[in-house]
Amino acid sequence: MNFDLITSKGYNFNIGKYISEGFEIFKKDIGGFILATLLSIVMSIIPFCGILAIGNFYKICKKVDRGEKVQAGDIFDFTDFVVYLKLLVLVFIIIMILMIPIQITLIPIFIAASQDNEHIDAAMLFGGMGIWFFLYILFLTAFSVSLFFVQPLISLYRVQSVRQAYSLSWKIAKKNFLLIFLFIIIVSIISQLGIIACGVGLFFTIPLGICIRYAAYKDVLETQNQKISYE
């Protein structure tokens, strides 16, 4: 699928619509999604396979959305294992690079510590750590948004180059940066609401959150992208 037009022209990002559509998808096969969640936990025990399990979960969402038959073994599909392994390596490298400017802010603290072994000036400590914390949140926010479309591009739309998937994800996500960041927060809250029900509710809210994210991916990468292509 060609995403050049949507990266240049932009798209609408409707959070309320995605929550509603995600809930409708979840209702189509609640039992199946709960089972997929349990199997995803089992899958996550295997090293480096947690992220693969989520990618496969999106494939299950697509099948349910299309009315296709879902099998329990779908969550154990290792077709994209190598791609996701490369993605994890890329994420690790980027995080290490992003940590460089953060580490630089700690230099004044280290200098102060070398001059006075007994204590570090509180103001300097607070200032250095304050900058560290601010930069950490800033980088984490930008990075999480830049990764937003990577998994659906790999699992749903068969982009097998991690470099291409990440590049496309960032080009698409930055068109609605703030809305996507807000969406990530809202879905995270929805996914964790199950903790209220003694933790058992997580088996309902976690798959619901994934279905909501799938609805967003489908609308942006497929529905709106095709609409722009036909215009």
mmCIF file with all atom_site columns, C-alpha atoms in Angstrom:
data_model
loop_
_atom_site.group_PDB
_atom_site.id
_atom_site.type_symbol
_atom_site.label_atom_id
_atom_site.label_alt_id
_atom_site.label_comp_id
_atom_site.label_asym_id
_atom_site.label_entity_id
_atom_site.label_seq_id
_atom_site.pdbx_PDB_ins_code
_atom_site.Cartn_x
_atom_site.Cartn_y
_atom_site.Cartn_z
_atom_site.occupancy
_atom_site.B_iso_or_equiv
_atom_site.pdbx_formal_charge
_atom_site.auth_seq_id
_atom_site.auth_comp_id
_atom_site.auth_asym_id
_atom_site.auth_atom_id
_atom_site.pdbx_PDB_model_num
ATOM 1   C CA . MET A 1 1   ? 0.000   0.000   0.000  1.00 0.00 ? 1   MET A CA 1
ATOM 2   C CA . ASN A 1 2   ? 1.262   3.473   -0.919 1.00 0.00 ? 2   ASN A CA 1
ATOM 3   C CA . PHE A 1 3   ? 1.341   5.943   1.971  1.00 0.00 ? 3   PHE A CA 1
ATOM 4   C CA . ASP A 1 4   ? 2.994   8.857   0.153  1.00 0.00 ? 4   ASP A CA 1
ATOM 5   C CA . LEU A 1 5   ? -0.208  10.872  -0.203 1.00 0.00 ? 5   LEU A CA 1
ATOM 6   C CA . ILE A 1 6   ? -1.249  10.583  3.422  1.00 0.00 ? 6   ILE A CA 1
ATOM 7   C CA . THR A 1 7   ? 2.213   11.642  4.587  1.00 0.00 ? 7   THR A CA 1
ATOM 8   C CA . SER A 1 8   ? 1.991   14.765  2.446  1.00 0.00 ? 8   SER A CA 1
ATOM 9   C CA . LYS A 1 9   ? -1.703  15.718  2.680  1.00 0.00 ? 9   LYS A CA 1
ATOM 10  C CA . GLY A 1 10  ? -2.429  14.642  6.253  1.00 0.00 ? 10  GLY A CA 1
ATOM 11  C CA . TYR A 1 11  ? -5.575  13.059  7.697  1.00 0.00 ? 11  TYR A CA 1
ATOM 12  C CA . ASN A 1 12  ? -8.264  13.433  10.368 1.00 0.00 ? 12  ASN A CA 1
ATOM 13  C CA . PHE A 1 13  ? -7.693  11.733  13.716 1.00 0.00 ? 13  PHE A CA 1
ATOM 14  C CA . ASN A 1 14  ? -10.972 11.198  15.593 1.00 0.00 ? 14  ASN A CA 1
ATOM 15  C CA . ILE A 1 15  ? -10.342 9.760   19.058 1.00 0.00 ? 15  ILE A CA 1
ATOM 16  C CA . GLY A 1 16  ? -14.030 9.384   19.955 1.00 0.00 ? 16  GLY A CA 1
ATOM 17  C CA . LYS A 1 17  ? -14.709 7.500   16.736 1.00 0.00 ? 17  LYS A CA 1
ATOM 18  C CA . TYR A 1 18  ? -11.869 5.059   17.372 1.00 0.00 ? 18  TYR A CA 1
ATOM 19  C CA . ILE A 1 19  ? -13.017 4.314   20.913 1.00 0.00 ? 19  ILE A CA 1
ATOM 20  C CA . SER A 1 20  ? -16.529 3.593   19.640 1.00 0.00 ? 20  SER A CA 1
ATOM 21  C CA . GLU A 1 21  ? -15.381 1.449   16.700 1.00 0.00 ? 21  GLU A CA 1
ATOM 22  C CA . GLY A 1 22  ? -12.851 -0.397  18.849 1.00 0.00 ? 22  GLY A CA 1
ATOM 23  C CA . PHE A 1 23  ? -15.574 -1.274  21.343 1.00 0.00 ? 23  PHE A CA 1
ATOM 24  C CA . GLU A 1 24  ? -17.773 -2.608  18.529 1.00 0.00 ? 24  GLU A CA 1
ATOM 25  C CA . ILE A 1 25  ? -14.943 -4.803  17.248 1.00 0.00 ? 25  ILE A CA 1
ATOM 26  C CA . PHE A 1 26  ? -14.303 -6.083  20.776 1.00 0.00 ? 26  PHE A CA 1
ATOM 27  C CA . LYS A 1 27  ? -17.981 -7.029  21.199 1.00 0.00 ? 27  LYS A CA 1
ATOM 28  C CA . LYS A 1 28  ? -17.859 -9.208  18.074 1.00 0.00 ? 28  LYS A CA 1
ATOM 29  C CA . ASP A 1 29  ? -15.698 -11.813 19.813 1.00 0.00 ? 29  ASP A CA 1
ATOM 30  C CA . ILE A 1 30  ? -15.167 -10.993 23.499 1.00 0.00 ? 30  ILE A CA 1
ATOM 31  C CA . GLY A 1 31  ? -14.281 -14.577 24.401 1.00 0.00 ? 31  GLY A CA 1
ATOM 32  C CA . GLY A 1 32  ? -11.804 -14.858 21.556 1.00 0.00 ? 32  GLY A CA 1
ATOM 33  C CA . PHE A 1 33  ? -10.078 -11.621 22.538 1.00 0.00 ? 33  PHE A CA 1
ATOM 34  C CA . ILE A 1 34  ? -9.808  -12.695 26.172 1.00 0.00 ? 34  ILE A CA 1
ATOM 35  C CA . LEU A 1 35  ? -8.245  -15.994 25.066 1.00 0.00 ? 35  LEU A CA 1
ATOM 36  C CA . ALA A 1 36  ? -5.862  -14.097 22.778 1.00 0.00 ? 36  ALA A CA 1
ATOM 37  C CA . THR A 1 37  ? -4.846  -11.944 25.760 1.00 0.00 ? 37  THR A CA 1
ATOM 38  C CA . LEU A 1 38  ? -4.068  -15.031 27.841 1.00 0.00 ? 38  LEU A CA 1
ATOM 39  C CA . LEU A 1 39  ? -2.065  -16.556 24.991 1.00 0.00 ? 39  LEU A CA 1
ATOM 40  C CA . SER A 1 40  ? -0.234  -13.244 24.489 1.00 0.00 ? 40  SER A CA 1
ATOM 41  C CA . ILE A 1 41  ? 0.920   -13.439 28.101 1.00 0.00 ? 41  ILE A CA 1
ATOM 42  C CA . VAL A 1 42  ? 2.211   -16.951 27.444 1.00 0.00 ? 42  VAL A CA 1
ATOM 43  C CA . MET A 1 43  ? 3.877   -15.727 24.239 1.00 0.00 ? 43  MET A CA 1
ATOM 44  C CA . SER A 1 44  ? 5.561   -12.907 26.160 1.00 0.00 ? 44  SER A CA 1
ATOM 45  C CA . ILE A 1 45  ? 7.418   -15.451 28.298 1.00 0.00 ? 45  ILE A CA 1
ATOM 46  C CA . ILE A 1 46  ? 9.493   -16.293 25.217 1.00 0.00 ? 46  ILE A CA 1
ATOM 47  C CA . PRO A 1 47  ? 12.392  -13.789 24.935 1.00 0.00 ? 47  PRO A CA 1
ATOM 48  C CA . PHE A 1 48  ? 11.789  -10.950 22.458 1.00 0.00 ? 48  PHE A CA 1
ATOM 49  C CA . CYS A 1 49  ? 8.286   -12.231 21.640 1.00 0.00 ? 49  CYS A CA 1
ATOM 50  C CA . GLY A 1 50  ? 6.129   -9.843  23.662 1.00 0.00 ? 50  GLY A CA 1
ATOM 51  C CA . ILE A 1 51  ? 6.083   -7.239  20.905 1.00 0.00 ? 51  ILE A CA 1
ATOM 52  C CA . LEU A 1 52  ? 5.462   -9.980  18.320 1.00 0.00 ? 52  LEU A CA 1
ATOM 53  C CA . ALA A 1 53  ? 2.400   -11.134 20.286 1.00 0.00 ? 53  ALA A CA 1
ATOM 54  C CA . ILE A 1 54  ? 0.894   -7.636  20.121 1.00 0.00 ? 54  ILE A CA 1
ATOM 55  C CA . GLY A 1 55  ? 1.556   -7.501  16.388 1.00 0.00 ? 55  GLY A CA 1
ATOM 56  C CA . ASN A 1 56  ? -0.239  -10.818 15.972 1.00 0.00 ? 56  ASN A CA 1
ATOM 57  C CA . PHE A 1 57  ? -3.078  -9.502  18.138 1.00 0.00 ? 57  PHE A CA 1
ATOM 58  C CA . TYR A 1 58  ? -3.648  -6.754  15.564 1.00 0.00 ? 58  TYR A CA 1
ATOM 59  C CA . LYS A 1 59  ? -3.914  -9.471  12.907 1.00 0.00 ? 59  LYS A CA 1
ATOM 60  C CA . ILE A 1 60  ? -6.624  -11.125 15.007 1.00 0.00 ? 60  ILE A CA 1
ATOM 61  C CA . CYS A 1 61  ? -8.442  -7.785  15.292 1.00 0.00 ? 61  CYS A CA 1
ATOM 62  C CA . LYS A 1 62  ? -8.379  -7.527  11.516 1.00 0.00 ? 62  LYS A CA 1
ATOM 63  C CA . LYS A 1 63  ? -9.820  -11.019 11.102 1.00 0.00 ? 63  LYS A CA 1
ATOM 64  C CA . VAL A 1 64  ? -12.605 -10.377 13.605 1.00 0.00 ? 64  VAL A CA 1
ATOM 65  C CA . ASP A 1 65  ? -13.361 -7.030  11.974 1.00 0.00 ? 65  ASP A CA 1
ATOM 66  C CA . ARG A 1 66  ? -13.720 -8.754  8.604  1.00 0.00 ? 66  ARG A CA 1
ATOM 67  C CA . GLY A 1 67  ? -15.775 -11.613 9.991  1.00 0.00 ? 67  GLY A CA 1
ATOM 68  C CA . GLU A 1 68  ? -13.061 -14.173 9.299  1.00 0.00 ? 68  GLU A CA 1
ATOM 69  C CA . LYS A 1 69  ? -12.435 -17.251 11.429 1.00 0.00 ? 69  LYS A CA 1
ATOM 70  C CA . VAL A 1 70  ? -9.865  -16.835 14.198 1.00 0.00 ? 70  VAL A CA 1
ATOM 71  C CA . GLN A 1 71  ? -7.799  -19.709 15.558 1.00 0.00 ? 71  GLN A CA 1
ATOM 72  C CA . ALA A 1 72  ? -6.126  -19.881 18.965 1.00 0.00 ? 72  ALA A CA 1
ATOM 73  C CA . GLY A 1 73  ? -2.767  -20.494 17.306 1.00 0.00 ? 73  GLY A CA 1
ATOM 74  C CA . ASP A 1 74  ? -2.883  -17.179 15.430 1.00 0.00 ? 74  ASP A CA 1
ATOM 75  C CA . ILE A 1 75  ? -1.154  -15.445 18.338 1.00 0.00 ? 75  ILE A CA 1
ATOM 76  C CA . PHE A 1 76  ? 1.847   -17.778 17.899 1.00 0.00 ? 76  PHE A CA 1
ATOM 77  C CA . ASP A 1 77  ? 2.572   -16.722 14.321 1.00 0.00 ? 77  ASP A CA 1
ATOM 78  C CA . PHE A 1 78  ? 6.356   -16.231 13.998 1.00 0.00 ? 78  PHE A CA 1
ATOM 79  C CA . THR A 1 79  ? 6.255   -14.851 10.447 1.00 0.00 ? 79  THR A CA 1
ATOM 80  C CA . ASP A 1 80  ? 7.404   -11.396 11.556 1.00 0.00 ? 80  ASP A CA 1
ATOM 81  C CA . PHE A 1 81  ? 9.838   -12.513 14.274 1.00 0.00 ? 81  PHE A CA 1
ATOM 82  C CA . VAL A 1 82  ? 12.996  -11.361 12.481 1.00 0.00 ? 82  VAL A CA 1
ATOM 83  C CA . VAL A 1 83  ? 11.456  -7.989  11.632 1.00 0.00 ? 83  VAL A CA 1
ATOM 84  C CA . TYR A 1 84  ? 10.438  -7.371  15.240 1.00 0.00 ? 84  TYR A CA 1
ATOM 85  C CA . LEU A 1 85  ? 13.849  -8.484  16.479 1.00 0.00 ? 85  LEU A CA 1
ATOM 86  C CA . LYS A 1 86  ? 15.415  -5.846  14.239 1.00 0.00 ? 86  LYS A CA 1
ATOM 87  C CA . LEU A 1 87  ? 12.876  -3.330  15.552 1.00 0.00 ? 87  LEU A CA 1
ATOM 88  C CA . LEU A 1 88  ? 13.904  -4.039  19.154 1.00 0.00 ? 88  LEU A CA 1
ATOM 89  C CA . VAL A 1 89  ? 17.547  -3.511  18.202 1.00 0.00 ? 89  VAL A CA 1
ATOM 90  C CA . LEU A 1 90  ? 16.649  -0.216  16.521 1.00 0.00 ? 90  LEU A CA 1
ATOM 91  C CA . VAL A 1 91  ? 14.678  0.930   19.584 1.00 0.00 ? 91  VAL A CA 1
ATOM 92  C CA . PHE A 1 92  ? 17.623  0.082   21.843 1.00 0.00 ? 92  PHE A CA 1
ATOM 93  C CA . ILE A 1 93  ? 20.062  2.043   19.651 1.00 0.00 ? 93  ILE A CA 1
ATOM 94  C CA . ILE A 1 94  ? 17.772  5.083   19.448 1.00 0.00 ? 94  ILE A CA 1
ATOM 95  C CA . ILE A 1 95  ? 17.232  5.121   23.215 1.00 0.00 ? 95  ILE A CA 1
ATOM 96  C CA . MET A 1 96  ? 20.993  4.992   23.750 1.00 0.00 ? 96  MET A CA 1
ATOM 97  C CA . ILE A 1 97  ? 21.448  7.921   21.362 1.00 0.00 ? 97  ILE A CA 1
ATOM 98  C CA . LEU A 1 98  ? 18.666  9.908   23.030 1.00 0.00 ? 98  LEU A CA 1
ATOM 99  C CA . MET A 1 99  ? 20.310  9.358   26.413 1.00 0.00 ? 99  MET A CA 1
ATOM 100 C CA . ILE A 1 100 ? 23.483  11.179  25.324 1.00 0.00 ? 100 ILE A CA 1
ATOM 101 C CA . PRO A 1 101 ? 22.157  14.758  25.797 1.00 0.00 ? 101 PRO A CA 1
ATOM 102 C CA . ILE A 1 102 ? 20.481  13.651  29.024 1.00 0.00 ? 102 ILE A CA 1
ATOM 103 C CA . GLN A 1 103 ? 23.764  12.357  30.400 1.00 0.00 ? 103 GLN A CA 1
ATOM 104 C CA . ILE A 1 104 ? 25.440  15.658  29.522 1.00 0.00 ? 104 ILE A CA 1
ATOM 105 C CA . THR A 1 105 ? 23.096  17.478  31.923 1.00 0.00 ? 105 THR A CA 1
ATOM 106 C CA . LEU A 1 106 ? 24.473  15.383  34.784 1.00 0.00 ? 106 LEU A CA 1
ATOM 107 C CA . ILE A 1 107 ? 28.049  16.622  34.306 1.00 0.00 ? 107 ILE A CA 1
ATOM 108 C CA . PRO A 1 108 ? 27.638  19.582  36.732 1.00 0.00 ? 108 PRO A CA 1
ATOM 109 C CA . ILE A 1 109 ? 26.487  17.160  39.430 1.00 0.00 ? 109 ILE A CA 1
ATOM 110 C CA . PHE A 1 110 ? 29.500  14.917  38.907 1.00 0.00 ? 110 PHE A CA 1
ATOM 111 C CA . ILE A 1 111 ? 31.823  17.919  39.040 1.00 0.00 ? 111 ILE A CA 1
ATOM 112 C CA . ALA A 1 112 ? 30.232  19.098  42.285 1.00 0.00 ? 112 ALA A CA 1
ATOM 113 C CA . ALA A 1 113 ? 30.520  15.621  43.764 1.00 0.00 ? 113 ALA A CA 1
ATOM 114 C CA . SER A 1 114 ? 34.233  15.436  42.922 1.00 0.00 ? 114 SER A CA 1
ATOM 115 C CA . GLN A 1 115 ? 34.865  18.761  44.645 1.00 0.00 ? 115 GLN A CA 1
ATOM 116 C CA . ASP A 1 116 ? 32.921  17.900  47.779 1.00 0.00 ? 116 ASP A CA 1
ATOM 117 C CA . ASN A 1 117 ? 32.679  14.233  48.649 1.00 0.00 ? 117 ASN A CA 1
ATOM 118 C CA . GLU A 1 118 ? 30.435  14.852  51.628 1.00 0.00 ? 118 GLU A CA 1
ATOM 119 C CA . HIS A 1 119 ? 27.488  16.503  49.932 1.00 0.00 ? 119 HIS A CA 1
ATOM 120 C CA . ILE A 1 120 ? 26.249  17.924  46.643 1.00 0.00 ? 120 ILE A CA 1
ATOM 121 C CA . ASP A 1 121 ? 24.754  21.383  46.470 1.00 0.00 ? 121 ASP A CA 1
ATOM 122 C CA . ALA A 1 122 ? 20.957  20.841  46.617 1.00 0.00 ? 122 ALA A CA 1
ATOM 123 C CA . ALA A 1 123 ? 20.207  23.536  44.077 1.00 0.00 ? 123 ALA A CA 1
ATOM 124 C CA . MET A 1 124 ? 22.631  22.053  41.567 1.00 0.00 ? 124 MET A CA 1
ATOM 125 C CA . LEU A 1 125 ? 21.286  18.554  42.174 1.00 0.00 ? 125 LEU A CA 1
ATOM 126 C CA . PHE A 1 126 ? 17.706  19.727  41.737 1.00 0.00 ? 126 PHE A CA 1
ATOM 127 C CA . GLY A 1 127 ? 18.590  21.728  38.655 1.00 0.00 ? 127 GLY A CA 1
ATOM 128 C CA . GLY A 1 128 ? 20.540  18.939  36.993 1.00 0.00 ? 128 GLY A CA 1
ATOM 129 C CA . MET A 1 129 ? 17.958  16.279  37.765 1.00 0.00 ? 129 MET A CA 1
ATOM 130 C CA . GLY A 1 130 ? 15.161  18.654  36.756 1.00 0.00 ? 130 GLY A CA 1
ATOM 131 C CA . ILE A 1 131 ? 16.700  19.114  33.319 1.00 0.00 ? 131 ILE A CA 1
ATOM 132 C CA . TRP A 1 132 ? 17.343  15.354  33.117 1.00 0.00 ? 132 TRP A CA 1
ATOM 133 C CA . PHE A 1 133 ? 13.716  14.581  33.930 1.00 0.00 ? 133 PHE A CA 1
ATOM 134 C CA . PHE A 1 134 ? 12.361  17.193  31.486 1.00 0.00 ? 134 PHE A CA 1
ATOM 135 C CA . LEU A 1 135 ? 14.505  15.936  28.608 1.00 0.00 ? 135 LEU A CA 1
ATOM 136 C CA . TYR A 1 136 ? 13.651  12.335  29.417 1.00 0.00 ? 136 TYR A CA 1
ATOM 137 C CA . ILE A 1 137 ? 9.900   13.051  29.246 1.00 0.00 ? 137 ILE A CA 1
ATOM 138 C CA . LEU A 1 138 ? 10.338  15.109  26.083 1.00 0.00 ? 138 LEU A CA 1
ATOM 139 C CA . PHE A 1 139 ? 12.310  12.421  24.276 1.00 0.00 ? 139 PHE A CA 1
ATOM 140 C CA . LEU A 1 140 ? 10.060  9.632   25.528 1.00 0.00 ? 140 LEU A CA 1
ATOM 141 C CA . THR A 1 141 ? 6.979   11.477  24.289 1.00 0.00 ? 141 THR A CA 1
ATOM 142 C CA . ALA A 1 142 ? 8.385   12.141  20.834 1.00 0.00 ? 142 ALA A CA 1
ATOM 143 C CA . PHE A 1 143 ? 9.727   8.616   20.514 1.00 0.00 ? 143 PHE A CA 1
ATOM 144 C CA . SER A 1 144 ? 6.483   6.918   21.583 1.00 0.00 ? 144 SER A CA 1
ATOM 145 C CA . VAL A 1 145 ? 4.527   8.943   19.026 1.00 0.00 ? 145 VAL A CA 1
ATOM 146 C CA . SER A 1 146 ? 7.084   8.230   16.302 1.00 0.00 ? 146 SER A CA 1
ATOM 147 C CA . LEU A 1 147 ? 6.589   4.485   16.886 1.00 0.00 ? 147 LEU A CA 1
ATOM 148 C CA . PHE A 1 148 ? 2.788   4.674   16.837 1.00 0.00 ? 148 PHE A CA 1
ATOM 149 C CA . PHE A 1 149 ? 2.245   3.203   13.357 1.00 0.00 ? 149 PHE A CA 1
ATOM 150 C CA . VAL A 1 150 ? 5.246   0.847   13.231 1.00 0.00 ? 150 VAL A CA 1
ATOM 151 C CA . GLN A 1 151 ? 3.476   -2.326  14.389 1.00 0.00 ? 151 GLN A CA 1
ATOM 152 C CA . PRO A 1 152 ? 0.441   -2.067  12.082 1.00 0.00 ? 152 PRO A CA 1
ATOM 153 C CA . LEU A 1 153 ? 2.731   -1.244  9.162  1.00 0.00 ? 153 LEU A CA 1
ATOM 154 C CA . ILE A 1 154 ? 4.696   -4.423  9.855  1.00 0.00 ? 154 ILE A CA 1
ATOM 155 C CA . SER A 1 155 ? 1.928   -6.816  10.874 1.00 0.00 ? 155 SER A CA 1
ATOM 156 C CA . LEU A 1 156 ? -1.085  -5.559  8.932  1.00 0.00 ? 156 LEU A CA 1
ATOM 157 C CA . TYR A 1 157 ? 0.392   -3.920  5.847  1.00 0.00 ? 157 TYR A CA 1
ATOM 158 C CA . ARG A 1 158 ? 3.477   -6.129  5.426  1.00 0.00 ? 158 ARG A CA 1
ATOM 159 C CA . VAL A 1 159 ? 6.193   -3.468  5.489  1.00 0.00 ? 159 VAL A CA 1
ATOM 160 C CA . GLN A 1 160 ? 9.146   -5.762  6.102  1.00 0.00 ? 160 GLN A CA 1
ATOM 161 C CA . SER A 1 161 ? 11.840  -3.101  6.351  1.00 0.00 ? 161 SER A CA 1
ATOM 162 C CA . VAL A 1 162 ? 12.148  -1.769  9.911  1.00 0.00 ? 162 VAL A CA 1
ATOM 163 C CA . ARG A 1 163 ? 13.823  1.362   8.636  1.00 0.00 ? 163 ARG A CA 1
ATOM 164 C CA . GLN A 1 164 ? 10.984  2.014   6.191  1.00 0.00 ? 164 GLN A CA 1
ATOM 165 C CA . ALA A 1 165 ? 8.302   1.211   8.783  1.00 0.00 ? 165 ALA A CA 1
ATOM 166 C CA . TYR A 1 166 ? 9.802   3.614   11.312 1.00 0.00 ? 166 TYR A CA 1
ATOM 167 C CA . SER A 1 167 ? 10.300  6.349   8.733  1.00 0.00 ? 167 SER A CA 1
ATOM 168 C CA . LEU A 1 168 ? 6.709   6.032   7.507  1.00 0.00 ? 168 LEU A CA 1
ATOM 169 C CA . SER A 1 169 ? 5.376   5.896   11.066 1.00 0.00 ? 169 SER A CA 1
ATOM 170 C CA . TRP A 1 170 ? 7.106   9.149   12.009 1.00 0.00 ? 170 TRP A CA 1
ATOM 171 C CA . LYS A 1 171 ? 6.054   10.934  8.797  1.00 0.00 ? 171 LYS A CA 1
ATOM 172 C CA . ILE A 1 172 ? 2.418   9.931   9.374  1.00 0.00 ? 172 ILE A CA 1
ATOM 173 C CA . ALA A 1 173 ? 2.329   10.431  13.152 1.00 0.00 ? 173 ALA A CA 1
ATOM 174 C CA . LYS A 1 174 ? 3.823   13.909  13.152 1.00 0.00 ? 174 LYS A CA 1
ATOM 175 C CA . LYS A 1 175 ? 0.843   15.165  11.121 1.00 0.00 ? 175 LYS A CA 1
ATOM 176 C CA . ASN A 1 176 ? -1.305  14.769  14.256 1.00 0.00 ? 176 ASN A CA 1
ATOM 177 C CA . PHE A 1 177 ? 1.367   14.637  16.956 1.00 0.00 ? 177 PHE A CA 1
ATOM 178 C CA . LEU A 1 178 ? -0.610  16.051  19.888 1.00 0.00 ? 178 LEU A CA 1
ATOM 179 C CA . LEU A 1 179 ? -3.814  14.122  19.142 1.00 0.00 ? 179 LEU A CA 1
ATOM 180 C CA . ILE A 1 180 ? -1.914  10.855  18.825 1.00 0.00 ? 180 ILE A CA 1
ATOM 181 C CA . PHE A 1 181 ? -0.076  11.523  22.088 1.00 0.00 ? 181 PHE A CA 1
ATOM 182 C CA . LEU A 1 182 ? -3.404  12.233  23.792 1.00 0.00 ? 182 LEU A CA 1
ATOM 183 C CA . PHE A 1 183 ? -4.840  9.057   22.228 1.00 0.00 ? 183 PHE A CA 1
ATOM 184 C CA . ILE A 1 184 ? -1.953  6.981   23.589 1.00 0.00 ? 184 ILE A CA 1
ATOM 185 C CA . ILE A 1 185 ? -2.627  8.319   27.095 1.00 0.00 ? 185 ILE A CA 1
ATOM 186 C CA . ILE A 1 186 ? -6.389  7.723   26.878 1.00 0.00 ? 186 ILE A CA 1
ATOM 187 C CA . VAL A 1 187 ? -6.010  4.155   25.575 1.00 0.00 ? 187 VAL A CA 1
ATOM 188 C CA . SER A 1 188 ? -3.413  3.411   28.257 1.00 0.00 ? 188 SER A CA 1
ATOM 189 C CA . ILE A 1 189 ? -5.893  4.552   30.916 1.00 0.00 ? 189 ILE A CA 1
ATOM 190 C CA . ILE A 1 190 ? -8.678  2.441   29.383 1.00 0.00 ? 190 ILE A CA 1
ATOM 191 C CA . SER A 1 191 ? -6.385  -0.593  29.230 1.00 0.00 ? 191 SER A CA 1
ATOM 192 C CA . GLN A 1 192 ? -5.505  -0.264  32.919 1.00 0.00 ? 192 GLN A CA 1
ATOM 193 C CA . LEU A 1 193 ? -9.044  0.306   34.198 1.00 0.00 ? 193 LEU A CA 1
ATOM 194 C CA . GLY A 1 194 ? -9.382  -3.436  34.740 1.00 0.00 ? 194 GLY A CA 1
ATOM 195 C CA . ILE A 1 195 ? -7.129  -3.129  37.794 1.00 0.00 ? 195 ILE A CA 1
ATOM 196 C CA . ILE A 1 196 ? -10.163 -1.731  39.621 1.00 0.00 ? 196 ILE A CA 1
ATOM 197 C CA . ALA A 1 197 ? -11.876 -5.137  39.358 1.00 0.00 ? 197 ALA A CA 1
ATOM 198 C CA . CYS A 1 198 ? -9.181  -6.896  41.394 1.00 0.00 ? 198 CYS A CA 1
ATOM 199 C CA . GLY A 1 199 ? -7.001  -7.152  38.306 1.00 0.00 ? 199 GLY A CA 1
ATOM 200 C CA . VAL A 1 200 ? -9.313  -9.644  36.593 1.00 0.00 ? 200 VAL A CA 1
ATOM 201 C CA . GLY A 1 201 ? -10.848 -6.845  34.564 1.00 0.00 ? 201 GLY A CA 1
ATOM 202 C CA . LEU A 1 202 ? -7.529  -6.429  32.747 1.00 0.00 ? 202 LEU A CA 1
ATOM 203 C CA . PHE A 1 203 ? -8.464  -9.420  30.592 1.00 0.00 ? 203 PHE A CA 1
ATOM 204 C CA . PHE A 1 204 ? -11.297 -7.244  29.272 1.00 0.00 ? 204 PHE A CA 1
ATOM 205 C CA . THR A 1 205 ? -9.712  -3.792  29.195 1.00 0.00 ? 205 THR A CA 1
ATOM 206 C CA . ILE A 1 206 ? -6.345  -4.777  27.685 1.00 0.00 ? 206 ILE A CA 1
ATOM 207 C CA . PRO A 1 207 ? -7.846  -6.382  24.538 1.00 0.00 ? 207 PRO A CA 1
ATOM 208 C CA . LEU A 1 208 ? -10.356 -3.524  24.358 1.00 0.00 ? 208 LEU A CA 1
ATOM 209 C CA . GLY A 1 209 ? -7.465  -1.071  24.285 1.00 0.00 ? 209 GLY A CA 1
ATOM 210 C CA . ILE A 1 210 ? -5.793  -3.034  21.485 1.00 0.00 ? 210 ILE A CA 1
ATOM 211 C CA . CYS A 1 211 ? -9.044  -3.068  19.510 1.00 0.00 ? 211 CYS A CA 1
ATOM 212 C CA . ILE A 1 212 ? -9.306  0.707   19.883 1.00 0.00 ? 212 ILE A CA 1
ATOM 213 C CA . ARG A 1 213 ? -5.773  1.160   18.589 1.00 0.00 ? 213 ARG A CA 1
ATOM 214 C CA . TYR A 1 214 ? -6.565  -1.181  15.683 1.00 0.00 ? 214 TYR A CA 1
ATOM 215 C CA . ALA A 1 215 ? -9.582  0.974   14.789 1.00 0.00 ? 215 ALA A CA 1
ATOM 216 C CA . ALA A 1 216 ? -7.290  4.019   14.628 1.00 0.00 ? 216 ALA A CA 1
ATOM 217 C CA . TYR A 1 217 ? -4.735  2.203   12.467 1.00 0.00 ? 217 TYR A CA 1
ATOM 218 C CA . LYS A 1 218 ? -7.405  0.969   10.082 1.00 0.00 ? 218 LYS A CA 1
ATOM 219 C CA . ASP A 1 219 ? -8.976  4.394   9.658  1.00 0.00 ? 219 ASP A CA 1
ATOM 220 C CA . VAL A 1 220 ? -5.720  6.264   9.067  1.00 0.00 ? 220 VAL A CA 1
ATOM 221 C CA . LEU A 1 221 ? -3.658  3.737   7.116  1.00 0.00 ? 221 LEU A CA 1
ATOM 222 C CA . GLU A 1 222 ? -6.450  2.150   5.116  1.00 0.00 ? 222 GLU A CA 1
ATOM 223 C CA . THR A 1 223 ? -9.752  4.035   5.017  1.00 0.00 ? 223 THR A CA 1
ATOM 224 C CA . GLN A 1 224 ? -8.481  7.608   4.839  1.00 0.00 ? 224 GLN A CA 1
ATOM 225 C CA . ASN A 1 225 ? -5.409  6.664   2.828  1.00 0.00 ? 225 ASN A CA 1
ATOM 226 C CA . GLN A 1 226 ? -7.552  5.025   0.138  1.00 0.00 ? 226 GLN A CA 1
ATOM 227 C CA . LYS A 1 227 ? -9.974  7.965   0.178  1.00 0.00 ? 227 LYS A CA 1
ATOM 228 C CA . ILE A 1 228 ? -7.123  10.400  -0.496 1.00 0.00 ? 228 ILE A CA 1
ATOM 229 C CA . SER A 1 229 ? -5.787  8.159   -3.274 1.00 0.00 ? 229 SER A CA 1
ATOM 230 C CA . TYR A 1 230 ? -9.156  8.245   -5.053 1.00 0.00 ? 230 TYR A CA 1
ATOM 231 C CA . GLU A 1 231 ? -9.500  12.025  -4.836 1.00 0.00 ? 231 GLU A CA 1
#
